[in-house]
Coordinates of N, CA, C and O in Angstrom, one line a residue:
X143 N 15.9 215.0 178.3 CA 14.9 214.9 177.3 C 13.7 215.8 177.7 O 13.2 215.7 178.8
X144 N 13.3 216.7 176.8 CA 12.2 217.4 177.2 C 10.7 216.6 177.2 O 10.5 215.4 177.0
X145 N 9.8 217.5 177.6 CA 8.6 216.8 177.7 C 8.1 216.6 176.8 O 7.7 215.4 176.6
X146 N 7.9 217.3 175.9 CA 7.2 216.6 174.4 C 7.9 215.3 173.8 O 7.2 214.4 173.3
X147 N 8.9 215.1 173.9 CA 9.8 213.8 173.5 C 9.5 212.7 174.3 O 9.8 211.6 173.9
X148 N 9.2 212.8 175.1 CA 8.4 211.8 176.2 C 7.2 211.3 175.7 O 6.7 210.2 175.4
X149 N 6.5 212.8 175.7 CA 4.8 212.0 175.2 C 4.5 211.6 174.1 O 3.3 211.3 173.9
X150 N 5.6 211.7 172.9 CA 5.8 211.4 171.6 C 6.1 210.1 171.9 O 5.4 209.1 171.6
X151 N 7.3 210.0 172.6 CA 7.7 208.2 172.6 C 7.1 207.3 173.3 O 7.3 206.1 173.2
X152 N 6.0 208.2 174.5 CA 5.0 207.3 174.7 C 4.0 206.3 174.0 O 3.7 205.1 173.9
X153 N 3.3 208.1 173.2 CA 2.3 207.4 172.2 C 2.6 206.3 171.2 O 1.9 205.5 170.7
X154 N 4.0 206.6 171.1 CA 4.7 205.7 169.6 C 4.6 204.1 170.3 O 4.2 203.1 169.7
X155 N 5.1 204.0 171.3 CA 4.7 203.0 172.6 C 3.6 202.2 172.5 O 3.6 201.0 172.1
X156 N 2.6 202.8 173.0 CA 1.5 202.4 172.8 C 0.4 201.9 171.4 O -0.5 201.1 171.5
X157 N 0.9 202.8 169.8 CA 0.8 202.2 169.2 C 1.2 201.0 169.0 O 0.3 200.3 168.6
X158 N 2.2 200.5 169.0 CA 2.6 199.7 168.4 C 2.4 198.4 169.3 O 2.5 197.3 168.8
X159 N 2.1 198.5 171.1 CA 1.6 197.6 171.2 C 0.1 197.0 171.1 O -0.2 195.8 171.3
X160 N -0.7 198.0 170.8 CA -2.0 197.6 170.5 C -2.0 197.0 169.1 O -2.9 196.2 168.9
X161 N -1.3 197.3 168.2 CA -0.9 196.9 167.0 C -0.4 195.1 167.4 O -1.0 194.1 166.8
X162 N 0.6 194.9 168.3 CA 0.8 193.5 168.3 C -0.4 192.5 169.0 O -0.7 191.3 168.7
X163 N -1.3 193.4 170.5 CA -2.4 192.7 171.3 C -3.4 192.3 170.5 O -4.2 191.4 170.9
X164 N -3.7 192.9 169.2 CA -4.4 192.7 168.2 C -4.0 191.7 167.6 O -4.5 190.6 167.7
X165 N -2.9 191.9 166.9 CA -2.4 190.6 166.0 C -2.3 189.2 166.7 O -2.3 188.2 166.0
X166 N -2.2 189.2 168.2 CA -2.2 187.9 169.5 C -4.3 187.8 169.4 O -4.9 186.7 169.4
X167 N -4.6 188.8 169.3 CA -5.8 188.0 169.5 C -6.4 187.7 168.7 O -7.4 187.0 169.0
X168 N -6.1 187.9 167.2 CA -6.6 187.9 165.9 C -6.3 186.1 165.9 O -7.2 185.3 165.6
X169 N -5.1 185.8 166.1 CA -4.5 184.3 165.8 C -5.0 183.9 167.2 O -5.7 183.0 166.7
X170 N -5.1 183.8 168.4 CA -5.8 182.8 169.4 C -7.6 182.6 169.0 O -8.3 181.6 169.2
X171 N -8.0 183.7 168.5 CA -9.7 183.3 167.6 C -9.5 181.9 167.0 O -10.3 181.0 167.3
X172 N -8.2 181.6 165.9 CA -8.1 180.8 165.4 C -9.4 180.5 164.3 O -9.6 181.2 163.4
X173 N -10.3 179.2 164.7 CA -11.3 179.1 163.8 C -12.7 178.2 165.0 O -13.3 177.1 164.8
X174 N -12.7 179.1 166.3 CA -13.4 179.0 167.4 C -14.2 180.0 167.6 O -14.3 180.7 166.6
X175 N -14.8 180.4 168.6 CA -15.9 181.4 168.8 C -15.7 181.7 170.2 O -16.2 180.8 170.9
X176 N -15.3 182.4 170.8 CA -15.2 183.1 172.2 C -16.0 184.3 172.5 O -16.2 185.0 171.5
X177 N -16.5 184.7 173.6 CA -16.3 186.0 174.6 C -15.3 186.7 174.6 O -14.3 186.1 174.1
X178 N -15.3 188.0 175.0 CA -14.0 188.8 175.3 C -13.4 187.8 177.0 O -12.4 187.4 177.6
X179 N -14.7 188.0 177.1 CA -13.5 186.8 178.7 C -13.0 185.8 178.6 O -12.0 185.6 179.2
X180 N -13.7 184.3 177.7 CA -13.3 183.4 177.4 C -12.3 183.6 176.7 O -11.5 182.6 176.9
X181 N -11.7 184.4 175.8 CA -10.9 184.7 175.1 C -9.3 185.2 176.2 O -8.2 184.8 176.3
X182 N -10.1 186.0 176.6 CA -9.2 186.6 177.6 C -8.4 185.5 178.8 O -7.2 185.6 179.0
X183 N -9.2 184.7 179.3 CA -8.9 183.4 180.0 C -7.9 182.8 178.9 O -6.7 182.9 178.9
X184 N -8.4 182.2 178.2 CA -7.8 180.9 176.8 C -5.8 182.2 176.8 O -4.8 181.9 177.3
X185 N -6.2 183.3 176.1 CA -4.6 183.7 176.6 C -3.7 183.6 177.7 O -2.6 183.1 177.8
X186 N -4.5 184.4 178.7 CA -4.0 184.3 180.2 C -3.4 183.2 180.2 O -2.3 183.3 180.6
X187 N -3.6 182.2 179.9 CA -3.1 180.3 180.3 C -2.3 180.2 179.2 O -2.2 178.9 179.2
X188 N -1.7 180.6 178.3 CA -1.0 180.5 176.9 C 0.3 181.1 177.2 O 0.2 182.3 177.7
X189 N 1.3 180.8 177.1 CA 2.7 181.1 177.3 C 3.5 180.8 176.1 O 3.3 179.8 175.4
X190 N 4.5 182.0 175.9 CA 4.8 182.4 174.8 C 6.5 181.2 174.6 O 6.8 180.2 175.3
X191 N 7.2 181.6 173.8 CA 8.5 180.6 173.9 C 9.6 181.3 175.1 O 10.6 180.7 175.4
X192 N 9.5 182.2 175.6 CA 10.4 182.4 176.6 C 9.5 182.9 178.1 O 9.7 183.9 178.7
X193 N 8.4 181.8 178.4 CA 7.6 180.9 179.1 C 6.9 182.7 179.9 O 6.9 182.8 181.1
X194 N 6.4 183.7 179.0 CA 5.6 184.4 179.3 C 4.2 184.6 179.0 O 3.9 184.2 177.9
X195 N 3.5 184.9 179.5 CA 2.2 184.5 179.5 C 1.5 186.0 178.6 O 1.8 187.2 178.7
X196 N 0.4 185.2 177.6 CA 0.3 185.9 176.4 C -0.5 187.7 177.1 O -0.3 188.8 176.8
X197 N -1.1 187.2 177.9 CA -1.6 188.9 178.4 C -1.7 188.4 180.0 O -1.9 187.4 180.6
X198 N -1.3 190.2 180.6 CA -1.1 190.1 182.1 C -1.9 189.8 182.6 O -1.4 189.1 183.5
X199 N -3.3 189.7 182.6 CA -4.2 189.2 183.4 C -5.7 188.7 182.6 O -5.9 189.0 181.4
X200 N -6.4 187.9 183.2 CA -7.3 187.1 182.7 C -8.8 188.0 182.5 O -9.8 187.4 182.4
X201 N -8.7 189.3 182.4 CA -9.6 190.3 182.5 C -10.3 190.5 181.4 O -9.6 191.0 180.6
X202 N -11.7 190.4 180.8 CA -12.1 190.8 180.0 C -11.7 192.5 179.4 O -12.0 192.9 178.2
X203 N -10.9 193.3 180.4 CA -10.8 194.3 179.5 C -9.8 194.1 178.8 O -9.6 195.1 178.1
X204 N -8.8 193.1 178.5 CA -7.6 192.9 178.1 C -8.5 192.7 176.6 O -8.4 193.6 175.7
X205 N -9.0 191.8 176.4 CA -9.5 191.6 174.9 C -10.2 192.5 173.9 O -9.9 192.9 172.8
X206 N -11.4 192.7 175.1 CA -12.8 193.5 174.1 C -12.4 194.7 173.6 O -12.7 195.1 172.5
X207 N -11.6 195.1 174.3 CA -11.6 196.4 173.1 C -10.6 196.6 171.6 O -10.8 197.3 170.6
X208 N -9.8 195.8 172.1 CA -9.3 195.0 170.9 C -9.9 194.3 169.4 O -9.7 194.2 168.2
X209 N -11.3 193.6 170.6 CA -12.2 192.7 169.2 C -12.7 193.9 168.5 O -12.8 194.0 167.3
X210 N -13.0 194.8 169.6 CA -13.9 196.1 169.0 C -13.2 196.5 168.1 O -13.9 196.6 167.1
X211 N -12.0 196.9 167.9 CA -10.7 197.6 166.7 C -11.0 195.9 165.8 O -10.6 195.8 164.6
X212 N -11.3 195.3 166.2 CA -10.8 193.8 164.6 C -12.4 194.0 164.3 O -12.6 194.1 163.0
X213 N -13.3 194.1 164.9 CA -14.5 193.9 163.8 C -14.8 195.2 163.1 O -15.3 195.2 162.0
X214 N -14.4 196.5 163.8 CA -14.4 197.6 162.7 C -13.1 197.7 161.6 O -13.1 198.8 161.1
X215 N -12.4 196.9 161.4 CA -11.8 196.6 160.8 C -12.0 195.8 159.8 O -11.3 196.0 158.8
X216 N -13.1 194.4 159.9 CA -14.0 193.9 159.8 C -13.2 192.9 159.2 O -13.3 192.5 158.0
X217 N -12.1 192.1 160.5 CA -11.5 191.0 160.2 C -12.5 190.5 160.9 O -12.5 189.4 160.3
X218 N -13.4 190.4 161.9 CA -13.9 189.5 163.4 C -15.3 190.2 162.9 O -15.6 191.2 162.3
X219 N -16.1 189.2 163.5 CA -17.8 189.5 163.4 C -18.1 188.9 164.9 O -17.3 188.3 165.6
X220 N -19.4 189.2 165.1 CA -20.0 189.0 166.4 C -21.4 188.2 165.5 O -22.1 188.6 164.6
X221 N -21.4 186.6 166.5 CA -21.9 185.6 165.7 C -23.4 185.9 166.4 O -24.4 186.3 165.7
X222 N -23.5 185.5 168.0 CA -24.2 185.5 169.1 C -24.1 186.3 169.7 O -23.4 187.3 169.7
X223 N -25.2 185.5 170.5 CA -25.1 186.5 171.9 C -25.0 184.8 173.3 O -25.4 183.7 173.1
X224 N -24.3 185.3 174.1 CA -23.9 183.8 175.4 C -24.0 184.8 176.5 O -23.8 186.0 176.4
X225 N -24.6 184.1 177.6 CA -25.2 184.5 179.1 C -24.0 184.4 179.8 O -23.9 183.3 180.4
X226 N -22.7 185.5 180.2 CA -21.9 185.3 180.9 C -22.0 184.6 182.4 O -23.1 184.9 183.0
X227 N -21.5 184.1 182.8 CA -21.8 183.7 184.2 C -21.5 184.9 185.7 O -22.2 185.1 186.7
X228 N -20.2 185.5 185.4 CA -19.7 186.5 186.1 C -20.1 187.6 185.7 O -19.3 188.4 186.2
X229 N -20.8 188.1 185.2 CA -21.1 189.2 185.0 C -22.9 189.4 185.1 O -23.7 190.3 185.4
X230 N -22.9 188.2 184.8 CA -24.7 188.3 184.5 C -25.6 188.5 183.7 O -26.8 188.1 183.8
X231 N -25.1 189.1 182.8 CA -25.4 189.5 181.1 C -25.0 188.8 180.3 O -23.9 188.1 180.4
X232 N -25.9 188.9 179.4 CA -25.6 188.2 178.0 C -24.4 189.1 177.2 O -24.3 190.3 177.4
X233 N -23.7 188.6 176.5 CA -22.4 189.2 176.1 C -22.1 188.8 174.4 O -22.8 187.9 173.9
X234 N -21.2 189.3 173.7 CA -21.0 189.4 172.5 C -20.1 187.6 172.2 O -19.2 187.4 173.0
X235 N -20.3 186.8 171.4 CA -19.3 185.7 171.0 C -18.7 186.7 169.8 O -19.2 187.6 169.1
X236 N -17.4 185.9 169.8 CA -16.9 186.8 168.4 C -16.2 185.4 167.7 O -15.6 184.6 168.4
X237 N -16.3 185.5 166.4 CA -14.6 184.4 165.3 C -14.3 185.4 164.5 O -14.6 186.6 164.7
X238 N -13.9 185.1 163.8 CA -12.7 185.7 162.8 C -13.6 185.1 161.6 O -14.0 183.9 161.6
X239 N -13.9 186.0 160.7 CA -14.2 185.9 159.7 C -13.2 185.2 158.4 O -13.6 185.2 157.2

């Protein structure tokens, strides 16, 4: 396989899972209000039917950039603002519109 077929079937890769990490975070918002961490935590602990866990790690970067693609999208809005604890800053709450 040459190299361009590689980085073709990478990218094609990677769309489509950012396409599903979205659609997982779009439905765990539900009709609640999270942080990208709180959010990110609430999946971490959620296991799918063949007992995998909804994202690899409990990391705020796993979410936010995700909510960032749903609210320019402008399924998700950003309600508040909440004082993270671990980080020290005040941070974005987001639901689903």
């Amino acid at each position: 396989m040459n190299n361009i077929t590689k980085q073709t079937r990478k990218e094609s890769f990677k769309k489509t899972q950012l396409k599903k990490k979205c659609k997982l975070i779009y439905e765990q918002l539900g009709s609640g209000e999270y942080t990208a961490r709180e959010l990110a935590t609430k999946m971490y602990n959620i296991k799918d039917k063949e007992g995998k866990r909804l994202l690899r790690t409990s990391e705020r970067q796993e979410t936010a950039p995700r909510l960032t693609e749903l609210v320019d999208l402008d399924l998700v809005e950003v309600v508040k603002k909440k004082y993270d604890e671990i980080s020290g800053c005040s941070v974005a709450v987001y639901k689903r519109k």
